[in-house]
């Protein structure tokens, strides 16, 4: 028996979500923009910029990250949770509820 067969039902297995290249690229671009905003905040801090200006950038970065999380949650729901429910399992649905509550805070 190979490791994949042995661990296919193991809760500690490495889970993956395959994504289309275009979808992955779109997600990476979004994260790159957020990364740029964070680096900009670091630069502003190093340059002793006005607090209000820095806070505006913090708000923009937070909104970007929340939007990314929201899109990822929607994708996860349709690509992972619904198929899992259709197979008769509620494991991912329960996991999604916890994640959704955390995202909503």
JSON list of C-alpha atoms in Angstrom, two decimals:
[
{"chain": "A", "resi": 1, "resn": "UNK", "atom": "CA", "xyz": [0.00, 0.00, 0.00]},
{"chain": "A", "resi": 2, "resn": "UNK", "atom": "CA", "xyz": [1.47, 3.38, -0.97]},
{"chain": "A", "resi": 3, "resn": "UNK", "atom": "CA", "xyz": [1.36, 6.46, 1.23]},
{"chain": "A", "resi": 4, "resn": "UNK", "atom": "CA", "xyz": [-1.49, 8.06, -0.73]},
{"chain": "A", "resi": 5, "resn": "UNK", "atom": "CA", "xyz": [-3.73, 4.99, -0.24]},
{"chain": "A", "resi": 6, "resn": "UNK", "atom": "CA", "xyz": [-2.73, 4.76, 3.40]},
{"chain": "A", "resi": 7, "resn": "UNK", "atom": "CA", "xyz": [-3.40, 8.41, 4.14]},
{"chain": "A", "resi": 8, "resn": "UNK", "atom": "CA", "xyz": [-6.34, 9.13, 1.86]},
{"chain": "A", "resi": 9, "resn": "UNK", "atom": "CA", "xyz": [-8.70, 9.33, 4.84]},
{"chain": "A", "resi": 10, "resn": "UNK", "atom": "CA", "xyz": [-6.15, 10.69, 7.27]},
{"chain": "A", "resi": 11, "resn": "UNK", "atom": "CA", "xyz": [-7.13, 14.07, 8.73]},
{"chain": "A", "resi": 12, "resn": "UNK", "atom": "CA", "xyz": [-3.48, 15.14, 8.60]},
{"chain": "A", "resi": 13, "resn": "UNK", "atom": "CA", "xyz": [-3.06, 14.70, 4.86]},
{"chain": "A", "resi": 14, "resn": "UNK", "atom": "CA", "xyz": [-1.93, 17.66, 2.79]},
{"chain": "A", "resi": 15, "resn": "UNK", "atom": "CA", "xyz": [-5.07, 19.13, 1.25]},
{"chain": "A", "resi": 16, "resn": "UNK", "atom": "CA", "xyz": [-4.82, 20.99, -2.03]},
{"chain": "A", "resi": 17, "resn": "UNK", "atom": "CA", "xyz": [-7.19, 22.94, -4.23]},
{"chain": "A", "resi": 18, "resn": "UNK", "atom": "CA", "xyz": [-6.24, 22.88, -7.91]},
{"chain": "A", "resi": 19, "resn": "UNK", "atom": "CA", "xyz": [-6.94, 26.20, -9.64]},
{"chain": "A", "resi": 20, "resn": "UNK", "atom": "CA", "xyz": [-7.07, 27.28, -13.25]},
{"chain": "A", "resi": 21, "resn": "UNK", "atom": "CA", "xyz": [-3.96, 29.24, -14.29]},
{"chain": "A", "resi": 22, "resn": "UNK", "atom": "CA", "xyz": [-6.03, 32.37, -14.99]},
{"chain": "A", "resi": 23, "resn": "UNK", "atom": "CA", "xyz": [-7.73, 32.22, -11.58]},
{"chain": "A", "resi": 24, "resn": "UNK", "atom": "CA", "xyz": [-4.41, 31.68, -9.81]},
{"chain": "A", "resi": 25, "resn": "UNK", "atom": "CA", "xyz": [-2.81, 34.58, -11.71]},
{"chain": "A", "resi": 26, "resn": "UNK", "atom": "CA", "xyz": [-5.72, 36.86, -10.76]},
{"chain": "A", "resi": 27, "resn": "UNK", "atom": "CA", "xyz": [-5.32, 35.91, -7.08]},
{"chain": "A", "resi": 28, "resn": "UNK", "atom": "CA", "xyz": [-1.55, 36.41, -7.21]},
{"chain": "A", "resi": 29, "resn": "UNK", "atom": "CA", "xyz": [-1.99, 39.85, -8.80]},
{"chain": "A", "resi": 30, "resn": "UNK", "atom": "CA", "xyz": [-4.38, 40.84, -6.03]},
{"chain": "A", "resi": 31, "resn": "UNK", "atom": "CA", "xyz": [-1.94, 39.70, -3.36]},
{"chain": "A", "resi": 32, "resn": "UNK", "atom": "CA", "xyz": [0.91, 41.51, -5.11]},
{"chain": "A", "resi": 33, "resn": "UNK", "atom": "CA", "xyz": [-1.07, 44.76, -4.95]},
{"chain": "A", "resi": 34, "resn": "UNK", "atom": "CA", "xyz": [-1.65, 44.21, -1.23]},
{"chain": "A", "resi": 35, "resn": "UNK", "atom": "CA", "xyz": [2.03, 43.41, -0.75]},
{"chain": "A", "resi": 36, "resn": "UNK", "atom": "CA", "xyz": [2.88, 46.68, -2.51]},
{"chain": "A", "resi": 37, "resn": "UNK", "atom": "CA", "xyz": [0.55, 48.56, -0.17]},
{"chain": "A", "resi": 38, "resn": "UNK", "atom": "CA", "xyz": [2.22, 46.98, 2.87]},
{"chain": "A", "resi": 39, "resn": "UNK", "atom": "CA", "xyz": [5.67, 47.88, 1.54]},
{"chain": "A", "resi": 40, "resn": "UNK", "atom": "CA", "xyz": [4.39, 51.40, 0.93]},
{"chain": "A", "resi": 41, "resn": "UNK", "atom": "CA", "xyz": [3.26, 51.60, 4.54]},
{"chain": "A", "resi": 42, "resn": "UNK", "atom": "CA", "xyz": [6.73, 50.50, 5.68]},
{"chain": "A", "resi": 43, "resn": "UNK", "atom": "CA", "xyz": [8.31, 53.21, 3.53]},
{"chain": "A", "resi": 44, "resn": "UNK", "atom": "CA", "xyz": [5.91, 55.83, 4.84]},
{"chain": "A", "resi": 45, "resn": "UNK", "atom": "CA", "xyz": [6.78, 54.82, 8.40]},
{"chain": "A", "resi": 46, "resn": "UNK", "atom": "CA", "xyz": [10.52, 55.00, 7.68]},
{"chain": "A", "resi": 47, "resn": "UNK", "atom": "CA", "xyz": [10.02, 58.47, 6.17]},
{"chain": "A", "resi": 48, "resn": "UNK", "atom": "CA", "xyz": [8.07, 59.67, 9.24]},
{"chain": "A", "resi": 49, "resn": "UNK", "atom": "CA", "xyz": [5.03, 60.44, 7.12]},
{"chain": "A", "resi": 50, "resn": "UNK", "atom": "CA", "xyz": [1.87, 61.88, 8.63]},
{"chain": "A", "resi": 51, "resn": "UNK", "atom": "CA", "xyz": [-0.15, 59.33, 10.65]},
{"chain": "A", "resi": 52, "resn": "UNK", "atom": "CA", "xyz": [-3.38, 60.06, 8.77]},
{"chain": "A", "resi": 53, "resn": "UNK", "atom": "CA", "xyz": [-1.72, 59.28, 5.43]},
{"chain": "A", "resi": 54, "resn": "UNK", "atom": "CA", "xyz": [-0.33, 56.02, 6.78]},
{"chain": "A", "resi": 55, "resn": "UNK", "atom": "CA", "xyz": [-3.72, 55.07, 8.23]},
{"chain": "A", "resi": 56, "resn": "UNK", "atom": "CA", "xyz": [-5.35, 55.64, 4.83]},
{"chain": "A", "resi": 57, "resn": "UNK", "atom": "CA", "xyz": [-2.93, 53.11, 3.36]},
{"chain": "A", "resi": 58, "resn": "UNK", "atom": "CA", "xyz": [-3.62, 50.68, 6.22]},
{"chain": "A", "resi": 59, "resn": "UNK", "atom": "CA", "xyz": [-7.35, 50.91, 5.49]},
{"chain": "A", "resi": 60, "resn": "UNK", "atom": "CA", "xyz": [-6.72, 50.30, 1.78]},
{"chain": "A", "resi": 61, "resn": "UNK", "atom": "CA", "xyz": [-4.55, 47.24, 2.51]},
{"chain": "A", "resi": 62, "resn": "UNK", "atom": "CA", "xyz": [-7.13, 45.85, 4.95]},
{"chain": "A", "resi": 63, "resn": "UNK", "atom": "CA", "xyz": [-9.93, 46.31, 2.40]},
{"chain": "A", "resi": 64, "resn": "UNK", "atom": "CA", "xyz": [-7.84, 44.58, -0.24]},
{"chain": "A", "resi": 65, "resn": "UNK", "atom": "CA", "xyz": [-7.11, 41.65, 2.03]},
{"chain": "A", "resi": 66, "resn": "UNK", "atom": "CA", "xyz": [-10.76, 41.36, 3.07]},
{"chain": "A", "resi": 67, "resn": "UNK", "atom": "CA", "xyz": [-11.85, 41.39, -0.58]},
{"chain": "A", "resi": 68, "resn": "UNK", "atom": "CA", "xyz": [-9.29, 38.68, -1.33]},
{"chain": "A", "resi": 69, "resn": "UNK", "atom": "CA", "xyz": [-10.54, 36.60, 1.61]},
{"chain": "A", "resi": 70, "resn": "UNK", "atom": "CA", "xyz": [-14.13, 37.04, 0.51]},
{"chain": "A", "resi": 71, "resn": "UNK", "atom": "CA", "xyz": [-13.38, 35.88, -3.05]},
{"chain": "A", "resi": 72, "resn": "UNK", "atom": "CA", "xyz": [-11.37, 32.93, -1.75]},
{"chain": "A", "resi": 73, "resn": "UNK", "atom": "CA", "xyz": [-14.19, 31.97, 0.63]},
{"chain": "A", "resi": 74, "resn": "UNK", "atom": "CA", "xyz": [-16.71, 32.07, -2.21]},
{"chain": "A", "resi": 75, "resn": "UNK", "atom": "CA", "xyz": [-14.46, 29.93, -4.39]},
{"chain": "A", "resi": 76, "resn": "UNK", "atom": "CA", "xyz": [-13.90, 27.48, -1.52]},
{"chain": "A", "resi": 77, "resn": "UNK", "atom": "CA", "xyz": [-17.62, 27.21, -0.91]},
{"chain": "A", "resi": 78, "resn": "UNK", "atom": "CA", "xyz": [-18.45, 26.34, -4.52]},
{"chain": "A", "resi": 79, "resn": "UNK", "atom": "CA", "xyz": [-15.41, 24.21, -5.35]},
{"chain": "A", "resi": 80, "resn": "UNK", "atom": "CA", "xyz": [-14.94, 22.32, -2.07]},
{"chain": "A", "resi": 81, "resn": "UNK", "atom": "CA", "xyz": [-17.82, 22.66, 0.39]},
{"chain": "A", "resi": 82, "resn": "UNK", "atom": "CA", "xyz": [-20.77, 21.99, -1.93]},
{"chain": "A", "resi": 83, "resn": "UNK", "atom": "CA", "xyz": [-19.18, 18.88, -3.50]},
{"chain": "A", "resi": 84, "resn": "UNK", "atom": "CA", "xyz": [-18.34, 17.58, -0.02]},
{"chain": "A", "resi": 85, "resn": "UNK", "atom": "CA", "xyz": [-21.96, 18.03, 1.08]},
{"chain": "A", "resi": 86, "resn": "UNK", "atom": "CA", "xyz": [-23.16, 16.33, -2.11]},
{"chain": "A", "resi": 87, "resn": "UNK", "atom": "CA", "xyz": [-21.03, 13.33, -1.13]},
{"chain": "A", "resi": 88, "resn": "UNK", "atom": "CA", "xyz": [-22.84, 13.18, 2.22]},
{"chain": "A", "resi": 89, "resn": "UNK", "atom": "CA", "xyz": [-20.18, 14.75, 4.41]},
{"chain": "A", "resi": 90, "resn": "UNK", "atom": "CA", "xyz": [-20.53, 17.80, 6.61]},
{"chain": "A", "resi": 91, "resn": "UNK", "atom": "CA", "xyz": [-16.84, 18.11, 7.55]},
{"chain": "A", "resi": 92, "resn": "UNK", "atom": "CA", "xyz": [-16.03, 20.97, 5.16]},
{"chain": "A", "resi": 93, "resn": "UNK", "atom": "CA", "xyz": [-19.35, 22.70, 5.84]},
{"chain": "A", "resi": 94, "resn": "UNK", "atom": "CA", "xyz": [-18.54, 22.80, 9.55]},
{"chain": "A", "resi": 95, "resn": "UNK", "atom": "CA", "xyz": [-15.01, 23.99, 8.79]},
{"chain": "A", "resi": 96, "resn": "UNK", "atom": "CA", "xyz": [-16.42, 26.68, 6.47]},
{"chain": "A", "resi": 97, "resn": "UNK", "atom": "CA", "xyz": [-18.78, 27.97, 9.16]},
{"chain": "A", "resi": 98, "resn": "UNK", "atom": "CA", "xyz": [-15.86, 28.51, 11.53]},
{"chain": "A", "resi": 99, "resn": "UNK", "atom": "CA", "xyz": [-13.80, 30.19, 8.81]},
{"chain": "A", "resi": 100, "resn": "UNK", "atom": "CA", "xyz": [-16.73, 32.38, 7.78]},
{"chain": "A", "resi": 101, "resn": "UNK", "atom": "CA", "xyz": [-17.23, 33.51, 11.37]},
{"chain": "A", "resi": 102, "resn": "UNK", "atom": "CA", "xyz": [-13.54, 34.40, 11.60]},
{"chain": "A", "resi": 103, "resn": "UNK", "atom": "CA", "xyz": [-13.68, 36.33, 8.32]},
{"chain": "A", "resi": 104, "resn": "UNK", "atom": "CA", "xyz": [-16.75, 38.23, 9.49]},
{"chain": "A", "resi": 105, "resn": "UNK", "atom": "CA", "xyz": [-15.06, 39.69, 12.57]}
]
